[in-house]
Amino acid sequence: MGLEYKIETYDAARTNLPQLLRDRPDFLREEAGTFHLGPLPETILLSVKEEEGYVYVSQHVASTETDALLGLILRRILSLNDHVVVSEI
């Protein structure tokens, strides 16, 4: 597995990340609350799991596309929360 991040925020639910991720053209599937994104069903680039107060992001492949997806998620969280801490796990 690639890089993993833990994004701490006081109100993760407010960002409505599940809907944002489901609406993306690269959304593959949801398994037990984890959203997988990638160009093909067998190629998962990024996985996102939301828990109370935290969002966990796993970059399975290092690429410009996965960096852009991570940036999109961070921007969404930052635009709706004024306190965010990003830690590499």
PDB file of N, CA and C in Angstrom, residues 8-89:
ATOM      1  N   GLU A   8      -7.896  14.996  10.687  1.00  0.00           N
ATOM      2  CA  GLU A   8      -8.708  15.246  11.878  1.00  0.00           C
ATOM      3  C   GLU A   8      -9.480  16.547  11.705  1.00  0.00           C
ATOM      4  N   THR A   9     -10.770  16.486  11.981  1.00  0.00           N
ATOM      5  CA  THR A   9     -11.611  17.668  11.892  1.00  0.00           C
ATOM      6  C   THR A   9     -12.746  17.539  12.888  1.00  0.00           C
ATOM      7  N   TYR A  10     -13.261  18.635  13.355  1.00  0.00           N
ATOM      8  CA  TYR A  10     -14.315  18.569  14.366  1.00  0.00           C
ATOM      9  C   TYR A  10     -15.658  18.163  13.794  1.00  0.00           C
ATOM     10  N   ASP A  11     -15.842  18.268  12.484  1.00  0.00           N
ATOM     11  CA  ASP A  11     -17.146  17.972  11.899  1.00  0.00           C
ATOM     12  C   ASP A  11     -16.996  17.379  10.506  1.00  0.00           C
ATOM     13  N   ALA A  12     -16.538  16.143  10.418  1.00  0.00           N
ATOM     14  CA  ALA A  12     -16.334  15.489   9.125  1.00  0.00           C
ATOM     15  C   ALA A  12     -17.653  15.288   8.384  1.00  0.00           C
ATOM     16  N   ALA A  13     -18.731  15.016   9.112  1.00  0.00           N
ATOM     17  CA  ALA A  13     -20.025  14.754   8.469  1.00  0.00           C
ATOM     18  C   ALA A  13     -20.528  15.973   7.693  1.00  0.00           C
ATOM     19  N   ARG A  14     -20.166  17.138   8.130  1.00  0.00           N
ATOM     20  CA  ARG A  14     -20.617  18.376   7.487  1.00  0.00           C
ATOM     21  C   ARG A  14     -20.126  18.507   6.041  1.00  0.00           C
ATOM     22  N   THR A  15     -19.029  17.859   5.730  1.00  0.00           N
ATOM     23  CA  THR A  15     -18.444  17.976   4.395  1.00  0.00           C
ATOM     24  C   THR A  15     -19.208  17.185   3.333  1.00  0.00           C
ATOM     25  N   ASN A  16     -20.037  16.237   3.758  1.00  0.00           N
ATOM     26  CA  ASN A  16     -20.800  15.393   2.840  1.00  0.00           C
ATOM     27  C   ASN A  16     -19.885  14.708   1.820  1.00  0.00           C
ATOM     28  N   LEU A  17     -18.756  14.216   2.302  1.00  0.00           N
ATOM     29  CA  LEU A  17     -17.797  13.525   1.431  1.00  0.00           C
ATOM     30  C   LEU A  17     -18.391  12.320   0.718  1.00  0.00           C
ATOM     31  N   PRO A  18     -19.209  11.481   1.387  1.00  0.00           N
ATOM     32  CA  PRO A  18     -19.752  10.327   0.662  1.00  0.00           C
ATOM     33  C   PRO A  18     -20.458  10.715  -0.636  1.00  0.00           C
ATOM     34  N   GLN A  19     -21.256  11.766  -0.600  1.00  0.00           N
ATOM     35  CA  GLN A  19     -21.963  12.190  -1.815  1.00  0.00           C
ATOM     36  C   GLN A  19     -20.993  12.726  -2.859  1.00  0.00           C
ATOM     37  N   LEU A  20     -20.005  13.501  -2.416  1.00  0.00           N
ATOM     38  CA  LEU A  20     -18.990  14.018  -3.334  1.00  0.00           C
ATOM     39  C   LEU A  20     -18.270  12.868  -4.036  1.00  0.00           C
ATOM     40  N   LEU A  21     -17.896  11.846  -3.272  1.00  0.00           N
ATOM     41  CA  LEU A  21     -17.157  10.716  -3.837  1.00  0.00           C
ATOM     42  C   LEU A  21     -18.033   9.871  -4.763  1.00  0.00           C
ATOM     43  N   ARG A  22     -19.285   9.636  -4.367  1.00  0.00           N
ATOM     44  CA  ARG A  22     -20.200   8.842  -5.211  1.00  0.00           C
ATOM     45  C   ARG A  22     -20.482   9.523  -6.545  1.00  0.00           C
ATOM     46  N   ASP A  23     -20.479  10.843  -6.565  1.00  0.00           N
ATOM     47  CA  ASP A  23     -20.798  11.598  -7.782  1.00  0.00           C
ATOM     48  C   ASP A  23     -19.619  11.702  -8.751  1.00  0.00           C
ATOM     49  N   ARG A  24     -18.437  11.307  -8.315  1.00  0.00           N
ATOM     50  CA  ARG A  24     -17.259  11.417  -9.184  1.00  0.00           C
ATOM     51  C   ARG A  24     -17.284  10.348 -10.271  1.00  0.00           C
ATOM     52  N   PRO A  25     -16.790  10.661 -11.467  1.00  0.00           N
ATOM     53  CA  PRO A  25     -16.761   9.665 -12.547  1.00  0.00           C
ATOM     54  C   PRO A  25     -15.800   8.509 -12.268  1.00  0.00           C
ATOM     55  N   ASP A  26     -14.816   8.715 -11.379  1.00  0.00           N
ATOM     56  CA  ASP A  26     -13.871   7.647 -11.070  1.00  0.00           C
ATOM     57  C   ASP A  26     -14.256   6.850  -9.817  1.00  0.00           C
ATOM     58  N   PHE A  27     -15.490   7.050  -9.318  1.00  0.00           N
ATOM     59  CA  PHE A  27     -15.979   6.268  -8.186  1.00  0.00           C
ATOM     60  C   PHE A  27     -16.157   4.822  -8.641  1.00  0.00           C
ATOM     61  N   LEU A  28     -15.563   3.893  -7.896  1.00  0.00           N
ATOM     62  CA  LEU A  28     -15.651   2.476  -8.244  1.00  0.00           C
ATOM     63  C   LEU A  28     -16.695   1.741  -7.417  1.00  0.00           C
ATOM     64  N   ARG A  29     -16.552   1.816  -6.088  1.00  0.00           N
ATOM     65  CA  ARG A  29     -17.477   1.089  -5.223  1.00  0.00           C
ATOM     66  C   ARG A  29     -17.293   1.540  -3.773  1.00  0.00           C
ATOM     67  N   GLU A  30     -18.254   1.135  -2.951  1.00  0.00           N
ATOM     68  CA  GLU A  30     -18.210   1.392  -1.519  1.00  0.00           C
ATOM     69  C   GLU A  30     -18.262   0.046  -0.807  1.00  0.00           C
ATOM     70  N   GLU A  31     -17.334  -0.174   0.102  1.00  0.00           N
ATOM     71  CA  GLU A  31     -17.272  -1.417   0.874  1.00  0.00           C
ATOM     72  C   GLU A  31     -17.145  -1.072   2.354  1.00  0.00           C
ATOM     73  N   ALA A  32     -18.179  -1.387   3.118  1.00  0.00           N
ATOM     74  CA  ALA A  32     -18.159  -1.179   4.575  1.00  0.00           C
ATOM     75  C   ALA A  32     -17.749   0.247   4.948  1.00  0.00           C
ATOM     76  N   GLY A  33     -18.292   1.219   4.255  1.00  0.00           N
ATOM     77  CA  GLY A  33     -18.005   2.614   4.556  1.00  0.00           C
ATOM     78  C   GLY A  33     -16.723   3.163   3.967  1.00  0.00           C
ATOM     79  N   THR A  34     -16.014   2.362   3.199  1.00  0.00           N
ATOM     80  CA  THR A  34     -14.795   2.813   2.523  1.00  0.00           C
ATOM     81  C   THR A  34     -15.099   3.004   1.047  1.00  0.00           C
ATOM     82  N   PHE A  35     -14.752   4.176   0.538  1.00  0.00           N
ATOM     83  CA  PHE A  35     -15.008   4.518  -0.856  1.00  0.00           C
ATOM     84  C   PHE A  35     -13.729   4.316  -1.657  1.00  0.00           C
ATOM     85  N   HIS A  36     -13.830   3.615  -2.774  1.00  0.00           N
ATOM     86  CA  HIS A  36     -12.678   3.356  -3.632  1.00  0.00           C
ATOM     87  C   HIS A  36     -12.843   4.124  -4.941  1.00  0.00           C
ATOM     88  N   LEU A  37     -11.757   4.777  -5.355  1.00  0.00           N
ATOM     89  CA  LEU A  37     -11.764   5.534  -6.598  1.00  0.00           C
ATOM     90  C   LEU A  37     -10.626   5.068  -7.491  1.00  0.00           C
ATOM     91  N   GLY A  38     -10.875   5.064  -8.783  1.00  0.00           N
ATOM     92  CA  GLY A  38      -9.854   4.675  -9.742  1.00  0.00           C
ATOM     93  C   GLY A  38     -10.424   4.622 -11.141  1.00  0.00           C
ATOM     94  N   PRO A  39      -9.568   4.446 -12.142  1.00  0.00           N
ATOM     95  CA  PRO A  39     -10.026   4.453 -13.530  1.00  0.00           C
ATOM     96  C   PRO A  39     -10.696   3.151 -13.957  1.00  0.00           C
ATOM     97  N   LEU A  40     -10.317   2.027 -13.323  1.00  0.00           N
ATOM     98  CA  LEU A  40     -10.846   0.709 -13.675  1.00  0.00           C
ATOM     99  C   LEU A  40     -11.153  -0.054 -12.394  1.00  0.00           C
ATOM    100  N   PRO A  41     -12.125  -0.963 -12.418  1.00  0.00           N
ATOM    101  CA  PRO A  41     -12.468  -1.708 -11.199  1.00  0.00           C
ATOM    102  C   PRO A  41     -11.300  -2.429 -10.541  1.00  0.00           C
ATOM    103  N   GLU A  42     -10.344  -2.873 -11.321  1.00  0.00           N
ATOM    104  CA  GLU A  42      -9.201  -3.580 -10.750  1.00  0.00           C
ATOM    105  C   GLU A  42      -8.043  -2.653 -10.384  1.00  0.00           C
ATOM    106  N   THR A  43      -8.205  -1.350 -10.617  1.00  0.00           N
ATOM    107  CA  THR A  43      -7.147  -0.374 -10.343  1.00  0.00           C
ATOM    108  C   THR A  43      -7.657   0.684  -9.372  1.00  0.00           C
ATOM    109  N   ILE A  44      -7.492   0.429  -8.082  1.00  0.00           N
ATOM    110  CA  ILE A  44      -7.899   1.397  -7.063  1.00  0.00           C
ATOM    111  C   ILE A  44      -6.744   2.357  -6.835  1.00  0.00           C
ATOM    112  N   LEU A  45      -7.010   3.631  -7.036  1.00  0.00           N
ATOM    113  CA  LEU A  45      -5.984   4.651  -6.813  1.00  0.00           C
ATOM    114  C   LEU A  45      -6.040   5.208  -5.397  1.00  0.00           C
ATOM    115  N   LEU A  46      -7.266   5.379  -4.881  1.00  0.00           N
ATOM    116  CA  LEU A  46      -7.459   6.066  -3.614  1.00  0.00           C
ATOM    117  C   LEU A  46      -8.628   5.442  -2.876  1.00  0.00           C
ATOM    118  N   SER A  47      -8.484   5.301  -1.561  1.00  0.00           N
ATOM    119  CA  SER A  47      -9.573   4.821  -0.711  1.00  0.00           C
ATOM    120  C   SER A  47      -9.806   5.853   0.379  1.00  0.00           C
ATOM    121  N   VAL A  48     -11.085   6.106   0.699  1.00  0.00           N
ATOM    122  CA  VAL A  48     -11.454   7.110   1.688  1.00  0.00           C
ATOM    123  C   VAL A  48     -12.443   6.500   2.662  1.00  0.00           C
ATOM    124  N   LYS A  49     -12.171   6.667   3.955  1.00  0.00           N
ATOM    125  CA  LYS A  49     -13.089   6.196   4.993  1.00  0.00           C
ATOM    126  C   LYS A  49     -13.335   7.342   5.957  1.00  0.00           C
ATOM    127  N   GLU A  50     -14.602   7.598   6.212  1.00  0.00           N
ATOM    128  CA  GLU A  50     -14.983   8.690   7.107  1.00  0.00           C
ATOM    129  C   GLU A  50     -15.463   8.107   8.424  1.00  0.00           C
ATOM    130  N   GLU A  51     -14.925   8.623   9.523  1.00  0.00           N
ATOM    131  CA  GLU A  51     -15.360   8.259  10.860  1.00  0.00           C
ATOM    132  C   GLU A  51     -15.632   9.554  11.613  1.00  0.00           C
ATOM    133  N   GLU A  52     -16.243   9.448  12.769  1.00  0.00           N
ATOM    134  CA  GLU A  52     -16.570  10.650  13.526  1.00  0.00           C
ATOM    135  C   GLU A  52     -15.293  11.401  13.905  1.00  0.00           C
ATOM    136  N   GLY A  53     -15.149  12.595  13.380  1.00  0.00           N
ATOM    137  CA  GLY A  53     -13.990  13.423  13.675  1.00  0.00           C
ATOM    138  C   GLY A  53     -12.761  13.166  12.817  1.00  0.00           C
ATOM    139  N   TYR A  54     -12.801  12.139  11.967  1.00  0.00           N
ATOM    140  CA  TYR A  54     -11.636  11.790  11.159  1.00  0.00           C
ATOM    141  C   TYR A  54     -12.045  11.365   9.759  1.00  0.00           C
ATOM    142  N   VAL A  55     -11.142  11.596   8.824  1.00  0.00           N
ATOM    143  CA  VAL A  55     -11.254  11.051   7.474  1.00  0.00           C
ATOM    144  C   VAL A  55      -9.912  10.376   7.203  1.00  0.00           C
ATOM    145  N   TYR A  56      -9.957   9.114   6.809  1.00  0.00           N
ATOM    146  CA  TYR A  56      -8.751   8.368   6.490  1.00  0.00           C
ATOM    147  C   TYR A  56      -8.650   8.234   4.977  1.00  0.00           C
ATOM    148  N   VAL A  57      -7.485   8.552   4.432  1.00  0.00           N
ATOM    149  CA  VAL A  57      -7.260   8.474   2.996  1.00  0.00           C
ATOM    150  C   VAL A  57      -6.030   7.606   2.746  1.00  0.00           C
ATOM    151  N   SER A  58      -6.182   6.629   1.863  1.00  0.00           N
ATOM    152  CA  SER A  58      -5.060   5.779   1.455  1.00  0.00           C
ATOM    153  C   SER A  58      -4.797   5.989  -0.020  1.00  0.00           C
ATOM    154  N   GLN A  59      -3.588   6.412  -0.342  1.00  0.00           N
ATOM    155  CA  GLN A  59      -3.161   6.533  -1.733  1.00  0.00           C
ATOM    156  C   GLN A  59      -2.477   5.228  -2.097  1.00  0.00           C
ATOM    157  N   HIS A  60      -3.115   4.437  -2.938  1.00  0.00           N
ATOM    158  CA  HIS A  60      -2.559   3.140  -3.311  1.00  0.00           C
ATOM    159  C   HIS A  60      -1.482   3.268  -4.387  1.00  0.00           C
ATOM    160  N   VAL A  61      -1.576   4.309  -5.180  1.00  0.00           N
ATOM    161  CA  VAL A  61      -0.642   4.543  -6.282  1.00  0.00           C
ATOM    162  C   VAL A  61      -0.186   5.995  -6.207  1.00  0.00           C
ATOM    163  N   ALA A  62       1.104   6.221  -6.336  1.00  0.00           N
ATOM    164  CA  ALA A  62       1.621   7.585  -6.361  1.00  0.00           C
ATOM    165  C   ALA A  62       1.536   8.110  -7.787  1.00  0.00           C
ATOM    166  N   SER A  63       0.704   9.125  -7.971  1.00  0.00           N
ATOM    167  CA  SER A  63       0.560   9.726  -9.297  1.00  0.00           C
ATOM    168  C   SER A  63      -0.014  11.119  -9.148  1.00  0.00           C
ATOM    169  N   THR A  64       0.045  11.860 -10.222  1.00  0.00           N
ATOM    170  CA  THR A  64      -0.545  13.193 -10.241  1.00  0.00           C
ATOM    171  C   THR A  64      -2.049  13.117  -9.990  1.00  0.00           C
ATOM    172  N   GLU A  65      -2.683  12.091 -10.539  1.00  0.00           N
ATOM    173  CA  GLU A  65      -4.132  11.927 -10.373  1.00  0.00           C
ATOM    174  C   GLU A  65      -4.511  11.693  -8.908  1.00  0.00           C
ATOM    175  N   THR A  66      -3.760  10.851  -8.205  1.00  0.00           N
ATOM    176  CA  THR A  66      -4.087  10.607  -6.793  1.00  0.00           C
ATOM    177  C   THR A  66      -3.780  11.837  -5.941  1.00  0.00           C
ATOM    178  N   ASP A  67      -2.731  12.563  -6.285  1.00  0.00           N
ATOM    179  CA  ASP A  67      -2.443  13.815  -5.580  1.00  0.00           C
ATOM    180  C   ASP A  67      -3.583  14.808  -5.774  1.00  0.00           C
ATOM    181  N   ALA A  68      -4.128  14.871  -6.977  1.00  0.00           N
ATOM    182  CA  ALA A  68      -5.244  15.773  -7.252  1.00  0.00           C
ATOM    183  C   ALA A  68      -6.494  15.357  -6.478  1.00  0.00           C
ATOM    184  N   LEU A  69      -6.749  14.062  -6.385  1.00  0.00           N
ATOM    185  CA  LEU A  69      -7.900  13.581  -5.621  1.00  0.00           C
ATOM    186  C   LEU A  69      -7.747  13.908  -4.138  1.00  0.00           C
ATOM    187  N   LEU A  70      -6.546  13.718  -3.601  1.00  0.00           N
ATOM    188  CA  LEU A  70      -6.281  14.070  -2.213  1.00  0.00           C
ATOM    189  C   LEU A  70      -6.488  15.569  -1.999  1.00  0.00           C
ATOM    190  N   GLY A  71      -6.015  16.375  -2.929  1.00  0.00           N
ATOM    191  CA  GLY A  71      -6.210  17.823  -2.846  1.00  0.00           C
ATOM    192  C   GLY A  71      -7.673  18.209  -2.876  1.00  0.00           C
ATOM    193  N   LEU A  72      -8.461  17.536  -3.689  1.00  0.00           N
ATOM    194  CA  LEU A  72      -9.897  17.800  -3.756  1.00  0.00           C
ATOM    195  C   LEU A  72     -10.571  17.498  -2.418  1.00  0.00           C
ATOM    196  N   ILE A  73     -10.216  16.375  -1.820  1.00  0.00           N
ATOM    197  CA  ILE A  73     -10.784  15.995  -0.524  1.00  0.00           C
ATOM    198  C   ILE A  73     -10.380  17.003   0.548  1.00  0.00           C
ATOM    199  N   LEU A  74      -9.103  17.355   0.582  1.00  0.00           N
ATOM    200  CA  LEU A  74      -8.628  18.341   1.568  1.00  0.00           C
ATOM    201  C   LEU A  74      -9.307  19.690   1.382  1.00  0.00           C
ATOM    202  N   ARG A  75      -9.451  20.126   0.147  1.00  0.00           N
ATOM    203  CA  ARG A  75     -10.099  21.412  -0.120  1.00  0.00           C
ATOM    204  C   ARG A  75     -11.543  21.410   0.358  1.00  0.00           C
ATOM    205  N   ARG A  76     -12.237  20.296   0.115  1.00  0.00           N
ATOM    206  CA  ARG A  76     -13.632  20.183   0.557  1.00  0.00           C
ATOM    207  C   ARG A  76     -13.726  20.271   2.079  1.00  0.00           C
ATOM    208  N   ILE A  77     -12.835  19.555   2.769  1.00  0.00           N
ATOM    209  CA  ILE A  77     -12.849  19.568   4.234  1.00  0.00           C
ATOM    210  C   ILE A  77     -12.483  20.947   4.765  1.00  0.00           C
ATOM    211  N   LEU A  78     -11.456  21.562   4.196  1.00  0.00           N
ATOM    212  CA  LEU A  78     -11.032  22.884   4.651  1.00  0.00           C
ATOM    213  C   LEU A  78     -12.068  23.964   4.383  1.00  0.00           C
ATOM    214  N   SER A  79     -12.825  23.819   3.310  1.00  0.00           N
ATOM    215  CA  SER A  79     -13.816  24.854   2.992  1.00  0.00           C
ATOM    216  C   SER A  79     -14.992  24.846   3.956  1.00  0.00           C
ATOM    217  N   LEU A  80     -15.191  23.743   4.679  1.00  0.00           N
ATOM    218  CA  LEU A  80     -16.337  23.638   5.582  1.00  0.00           C
ATOM    219  C   LEU A  80     -15.953  23.481   7.048  1.00  0.00           C
ATOM    220  N   ASN A  81     -14.676  23.492   7.360  1.00  0.00           N
ATOM    221  CA  ASN A  81     -14.198  23.373   8.726  1.00  0.00           C
ATOM    222  C   ASN A  81     -13.038  24.320   8.915  1.00  0.00           C
ATOM    223  N   ASP A  82     -12.963  24.942  10.076  1.00  0.00           N
ATOM    224  CA  ASP A  82     -11.859  25.875  10.295  1.00  0.00           C
ATOM    225  C   ASP A  82     -10.718  25.259  11.099  1.00  0.00           C
ATOM    226  N   HIS A  83     -10.843  23.996  11.436  1.00  0.00           N
ATOM    227  CA  HIS A  83      -9.763  23.315  12.154  1.00  0.00           C
ATOM    228  C   HIS A  83      -9.551  21.950  11.521  1.00  0.00           C
ATOM    229  N   VAL A  84      -8.377  21.767  10.920  1.00  0.00           N
ATOM    230  CA  VAL A  84      -8.056  20.516  10.242  1.00  0.00           C
ATOM    231  C   VAL A  84      -6.589  20.184  10.539  1.00  0.00           C
ATOM    232  N   VAL A  85      -6.333  18.924  10.898  1.00  0.00           N
ATOM    233  CA  VAL A  85      -4.974  18.445  11.109  1.00  0.00           C
ATOM    234  C   VAL A  85      -4.772  17.235  10.200  1.00  0.00           C
ATOM    235  N   VAL A  86      -3.738  17.275   9.363  1.00  0.00           N
ATOM    236  CA  VAL A  86      -3.429  16.171   8.454  1.00  0.00           C
ATOM    237  C   VAL A  86      -2.158  15.502   8.954  1.00  0.00           C
ATOM    238  N   SER A  87      -2.260  14.188   9.206  1.00  0.00           N
ATOM    239  CA  SER A  87      -1.113  13.408   9.677  1.00  0.00           C
ATOM    240  C   SER A  87      -0.887  12.236   8.742  1.00  0.00           C
ATOM    241  N   GLU A  88       0.376  11.952   8.473  1.00  0.00           N
ATOM    242  CA  GLU A  88       0.689  10.752   7.713  1.00  0.00           C
ATOM    243  C   GLU A  88       0.765   9.598   8.708  1.00  0.00           C
ATOM    244  N   ILE A  89       0.107   8.507   8.361  1.00  0.00           N
ATOM    245  CA  ILE A  89       0.071   7.342   9.257  1.00  0.00           C
ATOM    246  C   ILE A  89       1.209   6.411   8.894  1.00  0.00           C
TER     247      ILE A  89
END
